[in-house]
Tab-separated table of C-alpha atoms in Angstrom:
chain	number	residue	atom	x	y	z
H	1	MET	CA	1.520	-21.903	-9.312
H	2	LYS	CA	0.756	-20.733	-5.829
H	3	LYS	CA	-2.201	-19.338	-4.676
H	4	ARG	CA	-0.511	-16.210	-3.035
H	5	HIS	CA	1.276	-15.758	-6.712
H	6	ILE	CA	-2.234	-15.993	-8.353
H	7	ILE	CA	-3.720	-13.318	-5.890
H	8	CYS	CA	-0.821	-10.715	-6.477
H	9	ILE	CA	-0.698	-11.458	-10.393
H	10	VAL	CA	-4.656	-10.304	-10.252
H	11	ALA	CA	-3.890	-7.370	-7.619
H	12	ALA	CA	-1.246	-6.030	-10.196
H	13	LEU	CA	-3.378	-6.338	-12.921
H	14	LEU	CA	-6.382	-4.818	-11.166
H	15	SER	CA	-4.139	-1.801	-10.495
H	16	LEU	CA	-3.000	-1.203	-14.405
H	17	ALA	CA	-7.122	-0.439	-15.186
H	18	ALA	CA	-7.379	1.139	-11.855
H	19	ALA	CA	-6.392	4.346	-12.833
H	20	TYR	CA	-8.628	5.535	-15.767
H	21	GLY	CA	-9.306	9.258	-16.874
H	22	LYS	CA	-11.932	11.799	-15.898
H	23	GLU	CA	-11.804	15.245	-17.573
H	24	LEU	CA	-13.522	18.440	-16.272
H	25	SER	CA	-13.746	22.025	-17.400
H	26	PHE	CA	-14.425	25.675	-16.311
H	27	GLU	CA	-15.583	28.342	-18.445
H	28	ARG	CA	-14.618	31.363	-17.680
H	29	LYS	CA	-15.120	34.829	-19.120
H	30	ASP	CA	-11.470	35.324	-20.621
H	31	TYR	CA	-10.045	31.812	-20.148
H	32	ASN	CA	-11.171	28.089	-19.781
H	33	ILE	CA	-9.712	26.078	-17.217
H	34	ARG	CA	-9.324	21.505	-18.039
H	35	ILE	CA	-8.327	19.427	-16.100
H	36	PHE	CA	-7.760	15.774	-17.054
H	37	TYR	CA	-6.645	13.181	-13.844
H	38	ASN	CA	-7.375	9.730	-12.476
H	39	ASP	CA	-10.576	9.234	-10.616
H	40	THR	CA	-10.239	6.390	-8.948
H	41	ALA	CA	-7.433	4.526	-7.732
H	42	PHE	CA	-6.103	2.010	-5.539
H	43	PRO	CA	-4.560	2.248	-1.781
H	44	GLY	CA	-1.134	2.424	-2.344
H	45	ASP	CA	-1.406	4.378	-5.871
H	46	ALA	CA	-1.676	8.306	-6.307
H	47	VAL	CA	-3.430	11.128	-7.751
H	48	PHE	CA	-2.221	12.897	-10.941
H	49	VAL	CA	-3.875	15.858	-12.170
H	50	ARG	CA	-2.922	17.779	-15.779
H	51	LEU	CA	-4.039	21.943	-15.701
H	52	TYR	CA	-4.482	23.455	-18.482
H	53	PHE	CA	-5.008	28.060	-18.318
H	54	VAL	CA	-6.764	28.268	-21.841
H	55	GLN	CA	-7.086	31.714	-23.201
H	56	SER	CA	-7.971	33.308	-26.610
H	57	ALA	CA	-5.796	34.377	-28.623
H	58	ARG	CA	-7.831	38.021	-28.647
H	59	GLN	CA	-7.516	38.047	-25.154
H	60	HIS	CA	-4.264	37.186	-24.594
H	61	ARG	CA	-2.746	39.733	-26.470
H	62	LYS	CA	-4.828	41.887	-24.064
H	63	ALA	CA	-3.080	40.195	-20.676
H	64	PRO	CA	-0.354	38.043	-21.332
H	65	GLU	CA	1.654	38.615	-18.585
H	66	GLY	CA	-1.220	38.521	-16.017
H	67	PHE	CA	-2.077	34.896	-17.908
H	68	ALA	CA	1.758	33.389	-17.238
H	69	ALA	CA	1.337	34.430	-14.082
H	70	ALA	CA	-1.395	31.531	-13.335
H	71	LYS	CA	-0.449	28.537	-11.005
H	72	ALA	CA	-2.322	26.136	-8.957
H	73	GLN	CA	-2.200	24.106	-6.103
H	74	LEU	CA	-3.582	20.351	-5.522
H	75	GLU	CA	-4.784	18.742	-1.773
H	76	LEU	CA	-6.831	15.788	-0.843
H	77	TYR	CA	-8.672	15.418	1.181
H	78	LEU	CA	-10.902	13.044	3.508
H	79	ASP	CA	-14.334	14.784	4.522
H	80	ALA	CA	-13.133	17.731	5.759
H	81	LYS	CA	-9.539	17.179	7.194
H	82	ARG	CA	-6.780	17.493	4.538
H	83	LEU	CA	-4.116	14.721	3.575
H	84	ASP	CA	-1.876	15.695	1.593
H	85	LYS	CA	-1.089	19.101	-0.244
H	86	ALA	CA	1.475	19.880	-3.077
H	87	ALA	CA	2.116	22.635	-6.114
H	88	PHE	CA	1.942	21.962	-9.580
H	89	TYR	CA	4.549	22.557	-11.619
H	90	ALA	CA	5.014	23.582	-15.575
H	91	LEU	CA	4.829	21.730	-18.247
H	92	PRO	CA	6.959	23.955	-20.602
H	93	ALA	CA	6.692	21.481	-23.667
H	94	GLU	CA	3.144	22.118	-23.912
H	95	SER	CA	2.633	26.053	-23.297
H	96	GLY	CA	2.334	28.376	-25.696
H	97	ARG	CA	0.384	28.896	-28.198
H	98	ASN	CA	-2.623	25.894	-29.266
H	99	GLY	CA	-4.483	26.685	-32.466
H	100	ASN	CA	-6.704	30.089	-31.767
H	101	SER	CA	-5.417	29.915	-28.164
H	102	TYR	CA	-2.652	30.121	-25.867
H	103	MET	CA	-2.187	27.375	-22.603
H	104	ASN	CA	-0.214	26.974	-19.339
H	105	ALA	CA	0.338	23.598	-18.247
H	106	PHE	CA	0.468	22.356	-15.192
H	107	LEU	CA	1.050	18.863	-13.467
H	108	CYS	CA	1.017	17.654	-9.703
H	109	GLY	CA	0.701	14.548	-8.357
H	110	ILE	CA	0.008	13.058	-4.501
H	111	PRO	CA	0.772	9.778	-2.659
H	112	LEU	CA	-1.983	7.486	-1.470
H	113	SER	CA	-0.983	5.565	1.637
H	114	SER	CA	-1.456	1.763	0.745
H	115	TRP	CA	-3.080	1.598	4.817
H	116	TRP	CA	-5.624	3.857	3.761
H	117	GLN	CA	-9.139	2.142	3.136
H	118	GLU	CA	-11.843	2.037	0.624
H	119	LYS	CA	-13.791	4.907	0.939
H	120	ASN	CA	-16.437	7.129	-1.314
H	121	ASN	CA	-16.010	10.611	0.579
H	122	TYR	CA	-12.487	11.331	-0.148
H	123	HIS	CA	-12.409	14.625	-2.881
H	124	LEU	CA	-9.081	16.549	-4.535
H	125	SER	CA	-9.141	20.211	-4.441
H	126	VAL	CA	-7.466	22.834	-6.712
H	127	ALA	CA	-6.601	26.232	-5.443
H	128	CYS	CA	-6.005	28.480	-8.257
H	129	THR	CA	-4.246	32.074	-9.302
H	130	LEU	CA	-5.974	32.669	-11.549
H	131	PRO	CA	-4.795	34.891	-15.147
H	132	ASP	CA	-6.543	38.260	-13.207
H	133	GLY	CA	-5.046	37.735	-10.119
H	134	THR	CA	-8.090	36.128	-8.265
H	135	THR	CA	-8.375	33.006	-6.457
H	136	GLU	CA	-10.750	30.253	-7.075
H	137	THR	CA	-11.163	26.729	-5.786
H	138	LEU	CA	-12.609	23.959	-7.839
H	139	GLU	CA	-13.838	20.720	-6.563
H	140	LEU	CA	-13.153	17.341	-7.835
H	141	PRO	CA	-14.478	13.780	-7.268
H	142	PHE	CA	-12.098	11.168	-6.330
H	143	ALA	CA	-12.698	7.873	-4.960
H	144	LEU	CA	-10.540	4.870	-3.558
H	145	THR	CA	-10.657	1.378	-4.662
H	146	HIS	CA	-10.290	-1.497	-2.168
H	147	LYS	CA	-7.369	-3.486	-2.789
H	148	ASP	CA	-6.148	-6.737	-0.742
H	149	PHE	CA	-2.192	-6.872	0.611
H	150	VAL	CA	0.010	-10.212	1.446
H	151	SER	CA	1.125	-11.001	4.270
H	152	GLU	CA	4.078	-13.063	4.686
H	153	THR	CA	6.949	-14.077	7.297
H	154	ILE	CA	11.016	-13.916	6.092
H	155	PRO	CA	13.547	-16.069	8.229
H	156	LEU	CA	16.597	-13.830	7.450
H	157	ASP	CA	19.787	-15.678	8.274
H	158	ASP	CA	22.901	-14.368	10.398
H	159	ARG	CA	24.719	-12.395	7.752
H	160	ASN	CA	20.439	-10.848	7.142
H	161	THR	CA	19.885	-11.019	10.820
H	162	SER	CA	23.302	-8.286	11.093
H	163	ILE	CA	22.562	-5.968	8.330
H	164	LYS	CA	18.180	-5.706	9.052
H	165	THR	CA	19.521	-4.626	12.926
H	166	ASP	CA	22.475	-2.591	12.061
H	167	THR	CA	22.539	0.582	14.136
H	168	SER	CA	25.965	2.104	12.960
H	169	SER	CA	26.632	5.801	11.799
H	170	LYS	CA	27.325	4.728	8.905
H	171	ARG	CA	24.174	2.822	8.060
H	172	THR	CA	22.423	5.839	9.534
H	173	ASP	CA	24.100	8.739	7.556
H	174	GLN	CA	23.360	6.271	4.218
H	175	ILE	CA	19.912	6.355	5.477
H	176	ASN	CA	19.609	10.170	6.263
H	177	ARG	CA	21.265	11.120	3.143
H	178	LEU	CA	18.814	8.873	0.854
H	179	ASN	CA	16.123	10.640	2.278
H	180	ALA	CA	17.468	13.770	1.495
H	181	ILE	CA	17.937	12.933	-1.673
H	182	LEU	CA	13.982	11.356	-2.016
H	183	GLY	CA	12.699	15.216	-0.098
H	184	THR	CA	13.510	17.455	-2.620
H	185	VAL	CA	11.605	18.576	-4.636
H	186	THR	CA	12.808	20.369	-8.038
H	187	GLU	CA	9.824	22.615	-10.231
H	188	SER	CA	12.103	22.199	-12.895
H	189	SER	CA	12.895	18.421	-13.495
H	190	VAL	CA	10.722	17.207	-15.505
H	191	PHE	CA	12.486	14.469	-17.925
H	192	GLN	CA	9.047	12.252	-18.646
H	193	THR	CA	5.263	12.391	-18.348
H	194	ALA	CA	4.318	9.523	-20.393
H	195	ALA	CA	3.495	5.771	-19.016
H	196	TYR	CA	6.977	4.170	-17.712
H	197	THR	CA	8.061	0.934	-19.084
H	198	PRO	CA	9.518	-1.959	-16.527
H	199	PRO	CA	12.959	-1.658	-15.872
H	200	THR	CA	13.157	-5.832	-16.263
H	201	PRO	CA	11.333	-7.898	-19.196
H	202	ALA	CA	11.122	-10.506	-16.277
H	203	THR	CA	7.442	-11.249	-15.230
H	204	ARG	CA	8.307	-13.656	-11.957
H	205	ARG	CA	7.353	-11.653	-9.221
H	206	THR	CA	8.834	-12.984	-5.909
H	207	SER	CA	7.574	-10.414	-3.863
H	208	PHE	CA	5.180	-7.210	-4.472
H	209	PHE	CA	4.534	-4.298	-3.164
H	210	ALA	CA	2.560	-3.205	-0.193
H	211	ASP	CA	3.458	-6.889	1.243
H	212	ARG	CA	3.338	-6.193	4.901
H	213	ARG	CA	6.355	-8.387	6.105
H	214	VAL	CA	7.121	-10.031	9.510
H	215	TYR	CA	11.131	-10.232	9.510
H	216	THR	CA	12.301	-13.188	12.243
H	217	TYR	CA	15.789	-13.204	13.745
H	218	THR	CA	18.309	-15.753	14.549
H	219	ASN	CA	18.121	-14.322	17.640
H	220	GLY	CA	14.539	-14.875	18.278
H	221	LYS	CA	13.455	-11.664	17.502
H	222	SER	CA	10.916	-10.194	14.856
H	223	SER	CA	10.144	-7.169	13.497
H	224	THR	CA	7.334	-5.839	11.533
H	225	SER	CA	8.133	-3.445	8.056
H	226	LEU	CA	6.395	-2.643	4.587
H	227	HIS	CA	7.942	-3.857	1.503
H	228	TYR	CA	7.919	-0.972	-0.597
H	229	GLY	CA	8.601	-1.865	-4.398
H	230	ILE	CA	8.540	-4.848	-6.810
H	231	ASP	CA	10.871	-7.700	-6.810
H	232	TYR	CA	12.075	-9.039	-10.032
H	233	GLY	CA	13.055	-12.979	-9.577
H	234	VAL	CA	15.908	-12.313	-12.302
H	235	PRO	CA	18.995	-14.382	-12.321
H	236	THR	CA	22.574	-12.297	-11.260
H	237	GLY	CA	23.829	-10.523	-13.739
H	238	SER	CA	20.438	-9.622	-15.426
H	239	ARG	CA	19.985	-6.118	-17.260
H	240	VAL	CA	18.089	-3.855	-15.719
H	241	THR	CA	17.406	-0.471	-17.715
H	242	ALA	CA	15.658	2.842	-16.520
H	243	CYS	CA	12.052	2.832	-16.422
H	244	ALA	CA	12.124	6.295	-17.694
H	245	ALA	CA	14.097	9.659	-18.826
H	246	GLY	CA	15.904	11.214	-15.818
H	247	THR	CA	18.446	12.183	-14.019
H	248	VAL	CA	21.312	9.931	-11.815
H	249	VAL	CA	21.093	11.127	-8.151
H	250	MET	CA	22.089	8.091	-6.908
H	251	ALA	CA	24.624	5.333	-7.343
H	252	GLU	CA	26.191	3.033	-4.494
H	253	ASP	CA	26.844	0.841	-2.505
H	254	ARG	CA	24.525	0.618	0.506
H	255	ILE	CA	24.497	-1.613	3.018
H	256	SER	CA	20.852	-2.702	3.196
H	257	THR	CA	19.788	-2.183	-0.519
H	258	GLY	CA	23.763	-3.320	-2.018
H	259	TRP	CA	24.538	-1.502	-5.393
H	260	SER	CA	21.851	0.390	-6.005
H	261	VAL	CA	20.876	3.698	-8.397
H	262	VAL	CA	17.994	6.504	-7.885
H	263	ILE	CA	17.166	8.087	-10.910
H	264	GLU	CA	14.911	11.608	-10.480
H	265	HIS	CA	11.568	11.651	-13.628
H	266	LEU	CA	9.658	14.567	-12.474
H	267	PRO	CA	9.196	16.954	-9.343
H	268	GLY	CA	9.461	14.827	-6.462
H	269	LEU	CA	8.871	11.546	-8.430
H	270	TYR	CA	12.274	8.930	-8.084
H	271	SER	CA	12.778	5.083	-9.161
H	272	LEU	CA	15.238	3.104	-6.922
H	273	TYR	CA	16.834	-0.295	-7.842
H	274	TYR	CA	18.359	-2.449	-5.467
H	275	HIS	CA	20.548	-5.774	-4.793
H	276	MET	CA	22.305	-4.965	-8.204
H	277	SER	CA	25.586	-6.852	-8.627
H	278	GLU	CA	27.281	-4.148	-10.826
H	279	LEU	CA	26.386	-0.078	-11.812
H	280	LYS	CA	26.760	0.818	-15.327
H	281	VAL	CA	26.022	4.546	-14.252
H	282	LYS	CA	27.099	7.232	-12.573
H	283	THR	CA	25.472	10.032	-9.960
H	284	GLY	CA	24.999	12.659	-13.029
H	285	ASP	CA	24.590	10.695	-15.924
H	286	THR	CA	21.145	11.580	-17.943
H	287	VAL	CA	19.192	8.503	-18.598
H	288	GLN	CA	16.438	7.628	-21.026
H	289	SER	CA	13.310	4.659	-20.954
H	290	GLY	CA	15.345	1.722	-21.650
H	291	ASP	CA	18.830	2.553	-20.846
H	292	LEU	CA	21.115	0.587	-18.720
H	293	VAL	CA	21.543	1.124	-15.632
H	294	GLY	CA	23.628	-1.909	-13.862
H	295	LEU	CA	23.005	-5.479	-13.359
H	296	SER	CA	20.656	-7.841	-11.025
H	297	GLY	CA	22.709	-9.439	-8.354
H	298	ALA	CA	21.793	-10.438	-4.490
H	299	THR	CA	23.874	-7.988	-2.252
H	300	GLY	CA	22.369	-6.032	0.383
H	301	LEU	CA	19.671	-7.559	2.571
H	302	ALA	CA	18.676	-10.219	-0.083
H	303	THR	CA	17.869	-13.790	0.495
H	304	GLY	CA	18.518	-14.777	-2.850
H	305	PRO	CA	19.566	-13.067	-6.577
H	306	HIS	CA	16.887	-10.594	-7.256
H	307	LEU	CA	15.310	-7.096	-8.958
H	308	HIS	CA	14.105	-4.108	-6.102
H	309	TRP	CA	12.139	-1.791	-8.129
H	310	GLU	CA	10.429	0.746	-6.882
H	311	MET	CA	8.828	4.505	-6.798
H	312	ARG	CA	8.871	7.152	-4.495
H	313	LEU	CA	6.769	10.346	-5.040
H	314	ASN	CA	7.130	13.041	-2.057
H	315	MET	CA	9.151	10.560	-0.114
H	316	SER	CA	6.608	8.123	-0.224
H	317	ALA	CA	6.416	5.038	-2.226
H	318	VAL	CA	3.771	4.469	-4.333
H	319	SER	CA	3.034	1.486	-6.641
H	320	PRO	CA	5.442	0.938	-9.672
H	321	ASP	CA	2.309	-0.783	-11.521
H	322	PHE	CA	0.518	3.083	-11.659
H	323	PHE	CA	3.781	4.590	-13.272
H	324	THR	CA	3.108	1.978	-16.659
H	325	THR	CA	-0.729	3.204	-17.345
H	326	ASP	CA	-0.895	7.010	-18.584
H	327	PHE	CA	-0.732	8.041	-15.098
H	328	THR	CA	-0.325	12.233	-16.035
H	329	SER	CA	-3.598	11.945	-18.776
H	330	GLU	CA	-1.140	12.841	-21.084
H	331	GLU	CA	-2.291	10.601	-24.509
H	332	GLU	CA	-6.078	11.683	-22.929
H	333	ALA	CA	-5.000	15.474	-22.940
H	334	ARG	CA	-3.571	15.221	-26.522
H	335	LYS	CA	-6.908	13.702	-28.079
H	336	ALA	CA	-9.456	16.332	-26.216
H	337	LEU	CA	-6.948	18.873	-26.532
H	338	SER	CA	-6.563	18.050	-30.784
H	339	GLN	CA	-10.073	18.249	-31.238
């Protein structure tokens, strides 16, 4: 096995171990706030915070309306500089009566750029509008862990050079339409919060998330880019399955990515499947984890048969491996709240 592949496999395994959970509790007079999240991550991963407002049944009978109006926003900082923010969305299936208390459950995720460096002076803030109408900011510790990424040079033949350098209005329109989809955040689109499953049982990866690439063209020129997903080296016609439950929001042939499928799983969270030889779903279909969405191929910009699997959170590419963990702290929260 090549040294490069050994390094990348180790990095992928480390990514699976990076997202471990932390629980914080904040007690107030009439309610408690419980938070579960991954307090460390690699560059290119994400941070997801699961938040519960918990109120006793007695207090809930006094003020159920105010309790239901609670909301929050997640913010990521490096020192005093805010890097990103996102609104929490409700988890209806986990809200309501829980034993002798009432809970409102929320979730929020923020992508972490693969270009960011390992530092300990990151932190998270949860800005809450509380059940009694007051506001409060909760500070959460957070840190990035070091990760190395692969750099590679890929020579393109005439066909792929033509695709990579295509400046036609058709390709521009395809890019703009995809970006519009990936930029859509629908708060009610909560399909699966449990760990996701890779879209193929194959384990041979020919490219990895966030590879730093240089493409060389047949005309002597070159360009640099970042690889946004994972490439699996599978033969044409191999099964490609949905990594999680969701709604198909795109299923079409594109110049760069060939026959492609995009699935919405959570507000602002999408999975993408590229270069397929055949599609088995259409836009608007509802899928479950493991449902067949297409067959692998080498359509679009491809140097050979493979499946490109990508995850986007709030438009940013995030390591797909991160989502094969308990990335929303669902299992951890379930155990803690049942005690």
